[in-house]
C-alpha positions as a Python dict, from the first residue, in 0.01 Angstrom:
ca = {
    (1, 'X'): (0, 0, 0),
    (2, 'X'): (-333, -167, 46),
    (3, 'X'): (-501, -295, 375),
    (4, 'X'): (-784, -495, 455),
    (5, 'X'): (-925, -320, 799),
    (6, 'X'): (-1250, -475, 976),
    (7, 'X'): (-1303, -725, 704),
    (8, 'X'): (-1321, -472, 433),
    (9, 'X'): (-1021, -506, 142),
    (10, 'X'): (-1017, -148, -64),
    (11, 'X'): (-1173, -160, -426),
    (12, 'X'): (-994, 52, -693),
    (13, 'X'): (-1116, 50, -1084),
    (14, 'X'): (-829, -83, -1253),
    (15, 'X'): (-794, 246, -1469),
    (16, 'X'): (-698, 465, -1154),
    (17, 'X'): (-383, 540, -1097),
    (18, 'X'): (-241, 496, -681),
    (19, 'X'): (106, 605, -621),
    (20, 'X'): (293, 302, -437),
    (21, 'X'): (358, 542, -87),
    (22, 'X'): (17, 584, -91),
    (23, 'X'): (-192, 392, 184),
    (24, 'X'): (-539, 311, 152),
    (25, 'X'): (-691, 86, 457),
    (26, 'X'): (-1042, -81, 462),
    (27, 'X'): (-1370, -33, 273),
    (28, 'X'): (-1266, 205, 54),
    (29, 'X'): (-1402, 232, -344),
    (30, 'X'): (-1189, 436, -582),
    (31, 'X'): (-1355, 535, -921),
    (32, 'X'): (-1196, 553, -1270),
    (33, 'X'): (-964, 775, -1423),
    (34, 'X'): (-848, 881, -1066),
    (35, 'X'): (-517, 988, -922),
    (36, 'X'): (-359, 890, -589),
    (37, 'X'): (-20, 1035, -519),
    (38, 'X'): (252, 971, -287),
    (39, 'X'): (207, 989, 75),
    (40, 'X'): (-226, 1025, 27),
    (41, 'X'): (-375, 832, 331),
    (42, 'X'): (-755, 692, 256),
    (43, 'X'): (-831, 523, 575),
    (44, 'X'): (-1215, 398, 648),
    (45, 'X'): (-1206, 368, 996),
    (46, 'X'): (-1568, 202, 1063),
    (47, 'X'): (-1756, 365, 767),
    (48, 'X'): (-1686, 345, 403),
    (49, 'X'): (-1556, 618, 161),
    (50, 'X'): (-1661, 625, -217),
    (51, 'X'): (-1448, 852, -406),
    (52, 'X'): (-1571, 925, -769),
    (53, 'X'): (-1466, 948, -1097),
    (54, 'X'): (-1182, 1175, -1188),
    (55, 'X'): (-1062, 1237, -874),
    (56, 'X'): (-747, 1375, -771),
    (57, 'X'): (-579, 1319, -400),
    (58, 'X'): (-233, 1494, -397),
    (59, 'X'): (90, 1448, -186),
    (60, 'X'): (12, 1367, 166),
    (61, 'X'): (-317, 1456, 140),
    (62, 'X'): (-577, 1255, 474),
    (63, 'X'): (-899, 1141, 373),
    (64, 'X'): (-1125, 931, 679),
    (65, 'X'): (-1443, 828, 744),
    (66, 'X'): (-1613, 683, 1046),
    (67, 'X'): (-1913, 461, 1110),
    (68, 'X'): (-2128, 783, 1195),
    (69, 'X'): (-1961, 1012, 917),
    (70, 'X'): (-1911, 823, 555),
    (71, 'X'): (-1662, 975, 335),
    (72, 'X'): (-1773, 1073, -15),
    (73, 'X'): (-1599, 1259, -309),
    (74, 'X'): (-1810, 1327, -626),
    (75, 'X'): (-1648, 1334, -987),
    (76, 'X'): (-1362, 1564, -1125),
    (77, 'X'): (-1268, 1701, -771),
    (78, 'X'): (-920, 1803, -680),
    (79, 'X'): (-801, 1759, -345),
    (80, 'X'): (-507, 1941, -244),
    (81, 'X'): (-170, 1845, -21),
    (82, 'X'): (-161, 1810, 286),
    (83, 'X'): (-548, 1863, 265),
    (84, 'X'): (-742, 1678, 551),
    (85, 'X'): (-1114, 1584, 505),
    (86, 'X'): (-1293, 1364, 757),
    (87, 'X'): (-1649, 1209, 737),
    (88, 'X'): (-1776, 1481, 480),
    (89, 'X'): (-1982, 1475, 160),
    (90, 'X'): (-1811, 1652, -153),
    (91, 'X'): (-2025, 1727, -447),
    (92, 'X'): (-1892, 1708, -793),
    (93, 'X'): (-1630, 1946, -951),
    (94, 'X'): (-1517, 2108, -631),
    (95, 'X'): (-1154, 2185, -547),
    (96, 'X'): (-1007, 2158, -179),
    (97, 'X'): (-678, 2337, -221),
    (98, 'X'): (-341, 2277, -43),
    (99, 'X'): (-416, 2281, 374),
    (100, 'X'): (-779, 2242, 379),
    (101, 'X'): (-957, 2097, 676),
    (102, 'X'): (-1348, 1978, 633),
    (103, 'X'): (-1466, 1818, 959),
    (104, 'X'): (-1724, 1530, 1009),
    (105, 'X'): (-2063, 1597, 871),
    (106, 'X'): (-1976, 1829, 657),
    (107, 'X'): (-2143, 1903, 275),
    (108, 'X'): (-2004, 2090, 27),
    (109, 'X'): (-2223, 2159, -269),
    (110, 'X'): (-2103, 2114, -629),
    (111, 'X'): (-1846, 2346, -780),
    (112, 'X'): (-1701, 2491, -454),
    (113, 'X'): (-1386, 2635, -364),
    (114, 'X'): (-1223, 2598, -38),
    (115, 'X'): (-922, 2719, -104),
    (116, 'X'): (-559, 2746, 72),
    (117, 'X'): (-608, 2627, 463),
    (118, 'X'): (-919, 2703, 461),
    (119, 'X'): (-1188, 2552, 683),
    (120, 'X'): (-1521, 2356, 694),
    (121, 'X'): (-1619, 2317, 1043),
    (122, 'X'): (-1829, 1958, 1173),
    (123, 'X'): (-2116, 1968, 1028),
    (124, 'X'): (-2119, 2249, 781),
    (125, 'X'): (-2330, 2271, 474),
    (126, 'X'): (-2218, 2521, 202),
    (127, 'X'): (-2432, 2531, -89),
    (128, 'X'): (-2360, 2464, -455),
    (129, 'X'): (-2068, 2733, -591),
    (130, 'X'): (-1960, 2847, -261),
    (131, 'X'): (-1623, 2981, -190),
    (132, 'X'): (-1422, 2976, 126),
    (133, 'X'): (-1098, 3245, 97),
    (134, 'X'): (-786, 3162, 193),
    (135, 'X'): (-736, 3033, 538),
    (136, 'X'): (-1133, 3158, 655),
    (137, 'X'): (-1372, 2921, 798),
    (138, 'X'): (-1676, 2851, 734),
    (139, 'X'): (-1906, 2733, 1036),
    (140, 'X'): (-2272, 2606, 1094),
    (141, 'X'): (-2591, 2603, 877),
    (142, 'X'): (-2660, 2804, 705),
    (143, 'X'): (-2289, 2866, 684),
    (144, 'X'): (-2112, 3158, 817),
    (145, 'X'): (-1815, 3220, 585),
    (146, 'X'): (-1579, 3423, 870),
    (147, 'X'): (-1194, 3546, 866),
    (148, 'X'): (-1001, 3422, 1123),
    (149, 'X'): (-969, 3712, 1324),
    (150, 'X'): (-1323, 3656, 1394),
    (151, 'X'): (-1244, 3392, 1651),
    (152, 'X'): (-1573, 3471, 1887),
    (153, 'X'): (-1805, 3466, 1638),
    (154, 'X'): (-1685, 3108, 1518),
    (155, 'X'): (-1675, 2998, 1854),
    (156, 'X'): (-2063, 3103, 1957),
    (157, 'X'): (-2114, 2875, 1598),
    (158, 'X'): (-1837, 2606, 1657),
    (159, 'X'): (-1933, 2543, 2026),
    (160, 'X'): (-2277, 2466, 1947),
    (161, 'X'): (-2200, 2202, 1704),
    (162, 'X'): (-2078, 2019, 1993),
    (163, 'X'): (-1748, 1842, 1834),
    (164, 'X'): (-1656, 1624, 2130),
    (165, 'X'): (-2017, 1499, 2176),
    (166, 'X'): (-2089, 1426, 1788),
    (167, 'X'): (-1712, 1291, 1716),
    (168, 'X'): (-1680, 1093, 2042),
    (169, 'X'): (-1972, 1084, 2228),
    (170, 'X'): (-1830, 1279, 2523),
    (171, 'X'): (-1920, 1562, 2720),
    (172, 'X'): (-1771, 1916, 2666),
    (173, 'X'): (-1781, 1931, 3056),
    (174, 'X'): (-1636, 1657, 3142),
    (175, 'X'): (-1380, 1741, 3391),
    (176, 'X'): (-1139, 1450, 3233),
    (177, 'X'): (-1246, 1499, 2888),
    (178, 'X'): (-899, 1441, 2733),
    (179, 'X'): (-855, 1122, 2914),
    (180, 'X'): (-1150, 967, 2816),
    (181, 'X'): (-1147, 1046, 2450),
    (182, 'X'): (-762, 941, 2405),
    (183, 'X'): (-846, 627, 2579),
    (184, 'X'): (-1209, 537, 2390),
    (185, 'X'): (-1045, 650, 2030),
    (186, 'X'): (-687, 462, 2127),
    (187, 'X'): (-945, 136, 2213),
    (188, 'X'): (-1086, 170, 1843),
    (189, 'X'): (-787, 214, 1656),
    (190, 'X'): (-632, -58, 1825),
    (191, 'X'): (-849, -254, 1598),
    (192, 'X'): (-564, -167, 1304),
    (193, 'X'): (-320, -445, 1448),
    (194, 'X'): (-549, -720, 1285),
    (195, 'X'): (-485, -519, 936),
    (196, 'X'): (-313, -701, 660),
    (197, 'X'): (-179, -615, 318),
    (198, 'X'): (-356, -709, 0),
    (199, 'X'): (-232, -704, -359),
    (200, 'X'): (-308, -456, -597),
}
């Protein structure tokens, strides 16, 4: 299903392929040759994604952008199910295996690997080739690539890169923190319910 979202309509080369339970919302540009399959959410919620050329997003796979954090996918990348990137830039040739989560800001240099539930904290640069094991994180810049049992060490990284200030403008410290950043992201997405479908 396609939706137009904040006056944008999604764009998709007519030689790529989008699975009907697929949903793709808003200003969205989907390059030749590629694959959508069923259940794969695109959704450009304030800032455009480009996804390249030979590109493909598996079952139930989430792909987002915001107005701060574009989305981009270079050429011949694989994204796996149930993967979730947000607001990231993905060089060509990388593959982002089943459970993956890559957080706004991120960059992930050409030929990567991030491989099953594995983790690319908000803004995290991993140079070309890099690899990310299974289910380790990789946090700040330069990245440190860290197994999960490692929680401290991520967190002196993580805490620094200040996720509820960059993603919502909000304090860590404020004492109400969860009630102002459900209300201030429910007020944006409320802007879906003026959404309508377009034709293929």
């Amino acid at each position: 299903m396609l939706y137009e979202h904040a006056g944008h309509a999604p764009r998709i080369d007519p030689t790529a392929v989008v699975s009907p339970s697929a949903v793709i919302s808003g200003d969205v540009t989907i390059g030749p040759d590629c694959q959508i399959l069923h259940g794969a959410v695109i959704s450009a919620e304030g800032g455009p994604i480009h996804i390249g050329a030979h590109v493909i997003v598996m079952e139930n796979a989430v792909l987002r952008a915001a107005a701060s954090d574009p989305l981009t996918i270079g050429d011949h990348c694989l994204v796996g199910p149930q993967a979730s990137i947000s607001g990231a830039t993905i060089g060509d040739e990388v593959f982002i295996a089943t459970g993956v989560r890559i957080f706004n800001g991120a960059v992930i240099g050409e030929r990567s690997e991030i491989r099953i539930n594995g983790v690319v904290h908000l803004r995290t640069e991993l140079p070309p080739e890099s690899v990310v094991p299974i289910a380790w994180i990789a946090v700040g810049s330069p990245p440190q690539i860290l197994s999960p049992d490692r929680h401290d060490e991520i967190w002196d990284v993580q805490q620094a890169l200040d996720f509820p200030g960059y993603v919502f403008g909000l304090d860590r410290n404020t004492p109400d923190l969860m009630v102002q950043l459900t209300e201030r992201y429910a007020r944006h997405l409320a802007a879906h319910a003026d959404d309508r479908e377009v034709e293929a």
